[in-house]
Amino acid sequence: MSIRHGLLALLERGPRYGSQLRTEFESRTGSTWPLNVGQVYTTLARLERDGLVAPDGEDAAGHTLYAITDPGRAELRQWYERPVDRTNPPRDELSIKLAMAVGAPGVDIRAVIQSQRHATIKAMQDYTRLKARALAEIESGRSGERDDLAWLLVVEQLIFQTEAEARWLDHCESRLVRLAGPAAGRRAEPTPPRAATTTGTAPAPATATATATASATASATASATDLPRRARTRRG
């Protein structure tokens, strides 16, 4: 999240002081990415150093106000027009955790996946309730529609993100099941029989044993079938 550009966007609406910027930033994003005042003022100092904002007097309470400069507006326009760079994705703790869990001794990776899926679905349900609340605020007109719409866009992005994560976890579990099948088959391959020695008796081949068993079964069946026929012949 670019705090730098977020503050520039808020300052484009007029001069603001640090605490005011923090409050408006969190109102726009629903406190999804909370800021502290020190972080805001550190960012303002860097923006001032780069010529993107400048002090603009004080308000009635003595707060130092900051205003966006022309270079700051140009920087903001470029930020809006420039796609977010996805070539260097941020580190994802869940991806790293599952990657490290593969083959780790004493770790049941499927249990890790199931635990995370439970937490992800719960988060998705919580975000869905927040979305319903934001929609109710917009429809009722009880608060600023612009801030509620901004928050609605943020929370919907979180819903889509958790939905995608849940689907990815399902895919990971399916992948593990598919890969576990061939691995188990390889472990269960029988050991080939040893060659018979000259002093011992060679074990009966499996094919011969199966043939003998089939012949015995057929003979028994035929004998059972002939019993009624022989009995009728003696009575006749």
Coordinates of C-alpha atoms in Angstrom, one line a residue:
M1 CA 0.0 0.0 0.0
S2 CA 1.5 3.4 -1.0
I3 CA 1.0 5.7 2.0
R4 CA 2.9 8.3 0.1
H5 CA 0.4 8.5 -2.7
G6 CA -2.5 8.0 -0.5
L7 CA -1.6 11.2 1.5
L8 CA -1.1 13.1 -1.8
A9 CA -4.6 12.0 -2.9
L10 CA -6.1 13.4 0.3
L11 CA -4.1 16.6 0.1
E12 CA -5.4 17.2 -3.4
R13 CA -8.8 17.9 -1.7
G14 CA -7.3 20.7 0.3
P15 CA -4.7 21.4 3.1
R16 CA -4.7 18.9 6.0
Y17 CA -2.7 18.4 9.1
G18 CA -1.2 15.0 10.2
S19 CA -3.9 13.6 12.5
Q20 CA -6.6 14.7 10.0
L21 CA -4.8 12.8 7.2
R22 CA -4.6 9.7 9.3
T23 CA -8.3 9.9 10.2
E24 CA -9.4 10.4 6.6
F25 CA -7.0 7.7 5.3
E26 CA -8.5 5.1 7.7
S27 CA -12.0 6.3 6.9
R28 CA -11.4 5.7 3.2
T29 CA -9.9 2.2 3.7
G30 CA -12.0 1.1 6.6
S31 CA -9.0 0.9 8.9
T32 CA -7.7 -2.1 6.9
W33 CA -4.2 -0.6 6.9
P34 CA -4.1 1.5 10.1
L35 CA -1.6 4.3 10.4
N36 CA 0.0 6.0 13.4
V37 CA 0.6 9.7 13.5
G38 CA 4.3 9.3 13.6
Q39 CA 4.2 7.4 10.3
V40 CA 2.1 10.1 8.7
Y41 CA 4.4 12.9 9.8
T42 CA 7.5 11.0 8.6
T43 CA 5.9 10.5 5.2
L44 CA 4.9 14.2 5.1
A45 CA 8.5 15.2 5.8
R46 CA 9.7 13.1 2.9
L47 CA 7.1 14.5 0.6
E48 CA 8.2 18.0 1.6
R49 CA 11.8 17.1 1.0
D50 CA 10.9 15.9 -2.5
G51 CA 9.0 19.1 -3.2
L52 CA 5.6 17.3 -3.5
V53 CA 4.0 19.0 -0.5
A54 CA 4.7 22.3 1.3
P55 CA 3.6 23.8 4.7
D56 CA 0.5 26.0 4.3
G57 CA 0.2 27.8 7.6
E58 CA -1.8 26.7 10.6
D59 CA -5.4 26.2 11.5
A60 CA -7.2 27.8 14.4
A61 CA -6.0 25.2 16.8
G62 CA -2.4 25.7 15.8
H63 CA -2.0 22.5 13.7
T64 CA 0.5 22.8 10.9
L65 CA -1.2 22.4 7.5
Y66 CA 0.3 20.8 4.4
A67 CA -0.8 21.5 0.8
I68 CA 0.1 19.6 -2.3
T69 CA 2.3 21.3 -4.9
D70 CA 2.2 21.2 -8.7
P71 CA 4.9 18.5 -8.8
G72 CA 2.9 16.6 -6.2
R73 CA -0.2 16.8 -8.5
A74 CA 1.9 15.6 -11.4
E75 CA 3.2 12.7 -9.3
L76 CA -0.3 11.8 -8.2
R77 CA -1.6 11.8 -11.8
Q78 CA 1.2 9.5 -12.9
W79 CA 0.4 7.2 -10.0
Y80 CA -3.2 6.9 -11.1
E81 CA -2.2 6.2 -14.7
R82 CA 0.6 3.7 -13.9
P83 CA -0.4 0.1 -13.4
V84 CA 0.6 -1.5 -10.2
D85 CA 3.8 -3.5 -10.7
R86 CA 3.3 -7.2 -10.3
T87 CA 6.7 -8.3 -11.4
N88 CA 8.0 -8.3 -7.8
P89 CA 5.1 -9.6 -5.7
P90 CA 5.3 -9.1 -1.9
R91 CA 6.2 -12.0 0.3
D92 CA 3.2 -14.1 1.2
E93 CA 3.5 -15.9 4.5
L94 CA 1.0 -18.6 3.7
S95 CA 2.9 -19.5 0.4
I96 CA 6.2 -19.6 2.3
K97 CA 4.7 -21.7 5.1
L98 CA 3.3 -24.4 2.7
A99 CA 6.5 -24.4 0.7
M100 CA 8.5 -25.1 3.8
A101 CA 6.0 -27.7 5.1
V102 CA 6.5 -29.9 2.0
G103 CA 8.6 -32.9 3.2
A104 CA 9.2 -31.3 6.6
P105 CA 9.7 -34.1 9.2
G106 CA 6.8 -34.3 11.7
V107 CA 4.6 -31.8 9.8
D108 CA 1.2 -32.8 8.5
I109 CA 0.8 -30.4 5.5
R110 CA -2.8 -31.4 5.0
A111 CA -3.6 -30.4 8.6
V112 CA -1.9 -27.1 7.9
I113 CA -4.0 -26.6 4.8
Q114 CA -7.2 -27.4 6.6
S115 CA -6.5 -25.1 9.5
Q116 CA -5.7 -22.2 7.2
R117 CA -8.9 -23.0 5.1
H118 CA -11.0 -22.6 8.3
A119 CA -9.4 -19.3 9.1
T120 CA -9.7 -18.0 5.5
I121 CA -13.4 -18.9 5.3
K122 CA -14.0 -17.2 8.6
A123 CA -12.3 -14.1 7.4
M124 CA -14.3 -14.2 4.2
Q125 CA -17.5 -14.4 6.2
D126 CA -16.4 -11.4 8.4
Y127 CA -15.6 -9.3 5.2
T128 CA -19.0 -10.2 3.8
R129 CA -20.7 -8.8 6.9
L130 CA -18.7 -5.6 6.6
K131 CA -19.7 -5.4 3.0
A132 CA -23.4 -5.6 4.0
R133 CA -22.8 -2.9 6.6
A134 CA -21.2 -0.6 4.0
L135 CA -24.0 -1.1 1.6
A136 CA -26.5 -0.3 4.3
E137 CA -24.7 2.9 5.1
I138 CA -24.7 4.0 1.4
E139 CA -28.4 3.2 1.0
S140 CA -29.4 5.0 4.2
G141 CA -27.4 8.1 3.5
R142 CA -26.3 8.3 7.1
S143 CA -22.7 9.1 6.3
G144 CA -20.4 10.3 3.6
E145 CA -21.3 8.3 0.5
R146 CA -17.8 8.9 -1.0
D147 CA -16.0 7.3 2.0
D148 CA -18.5 4.4 2.2
L149 CA -18.1 3.7 -1.5
A150 CA -14.3 3.8 -1.1
W151 CA -14.5 1.4 1.8
L152 CA -16.9 -0.9 -0.1
L153 CA -14.3 -1.2 -2.9
V154 CA -11.6 -2.2 -0.4
V155 CA -13.7 -4.8 1.4
E156 CA -14.9 -6.3 -1.9
Q157 CA -11.2 -6.7 -2.9
L158 CA -10.6 -8.5 0.4
I159 CA -13.6 -10.8 -0.2
F160 CA -12.3 -11.7 -3.7
Q161 CA -8.8 -12.2 -2.2
T162 CA -10.0 -14.7 0.5
E163 CA -12.2 -16.5 -2.1
A164 CA -9.1 -17.0 -4.3
E165 CA -7.0 -18.1 -1.3
A166 CA -9.7 -20.7 -0.4
R167 CA -9.7 -22.1 -3.9
W168 CA -5.9 -22.2 -4.0
L169 CA -5.9 -24.2 -0.7
D170 CA -8.4 -26.7 -2.2
H171 CA -6.1 -27.0 -5.2
C172 CA -3.1 -27.6 -3.0
E173 CA -4.9 -30.4 -1.1
S174 CA -6.0 -32.0 -4.4
R175 CA -2.5 -31.8 -5.7
L176 CA -1.1 -33.5 -2.6
V177 CA -3.6 -36.3 -2.9
R178 CA -2.8 -36.9 -6.6
L179 CA 0.9 -37.0 -5.9
A180 CA 0.6 -39.2 -2.9
G181 CA -1.1 -42.0 -5.0
P182 CA 1.9 -42.8 -7.3
A183 CA 4.3 -42.4 -4.3
A184 CA 2.4 -44.9 -2.3
G185 CA 2.3 -47.3 -5.2
R186 CA 6.1 -47.1 -5.6
R187 CA 6.5 -47.9 -1.9
A188 CA 4.2 -50.9 -2.1
E189 CA 5.9 -52.6 -5.1
P190 CA 6.5 -56.3 -4.1
T191 CA 10.0 -57.7 -3.8
P192 CA 10.8 -60.1 -6.7
P193 CA 11.0 -63.8 -5.5
R194 CA 14.5 -65.2 -5.0
A195 CA 15.8 -67.9 -7.3
A196 CA 15.5 -71.4 -6.0
T197 CA 18.6 -73.1 -4.6
T198 CA 19.9 -76.5 -5.7
T199 CA 19.3 -78.0 -2.2
G200 CA 15.8 -76.6 -1.6
T201 CA 12.5 -77.1 -3.4
A202 CA 11.6 -74.4 -5.8
P203 CA 8.4 -72.6 -4.9
A204 CA 5.4 -73.2 -7.1
P205 CA 5.0 -70.4 -9.7
A206 CA 2.1 -68.1 -9.1
T207 CA 0.6 -69.1 -12.4
A208 CA 0.7 -72.8 -11.7
T209 CA -0.8 -72.2 -8.3
A210 CA -3.6 -70.2 -9.7
T211 CA -4.3 -72.9 -12.4
A212 CA -4.3 -75.7 -9.8
T213 CA -6.8 -73.7 -7.7
A214 CA -9.1 -73.1 -10.6
S215 CA -9.0 -76.8 -11.6
A216 CA -9.9 -77.9 -8.1
T217 CA -12.8 -75.4 -8.0
A218 CA -14.1 -76.7 -11.4
S219 CA -13.8 -80.3 -10.3
A220 CA -15.7 -79.6 -7.1
T221 CA -18.4 -77.8 -9.0
A222 CA -18.8 -80.6 -11.5
S223 CA -19.0 -83.2 -8.8
A224 CA -21.7 -81.2 -7.0
T225 CA -23.7 -80.9 -10.3
D226 CA -23.5 -84.7 -11.0
L227 CA -24.8 -85.7 -7.6
P228 CA -28.5 -85.2 -8.4
R229 CA -28.1 -86.9 -11.8
R230 CA -26.5 -90.0 -10.2
A231 CA -29.2 -90.1 -7.6
R232 CA -31.9 -90.1 -10.3
T233 CA -30.1 -92.9 -12.2
R234 CA -30.1 -95.2 -9.2
R235 CA -33.8 -94.5 -8.5
G236 CA -34.6 -95.3 -12.1

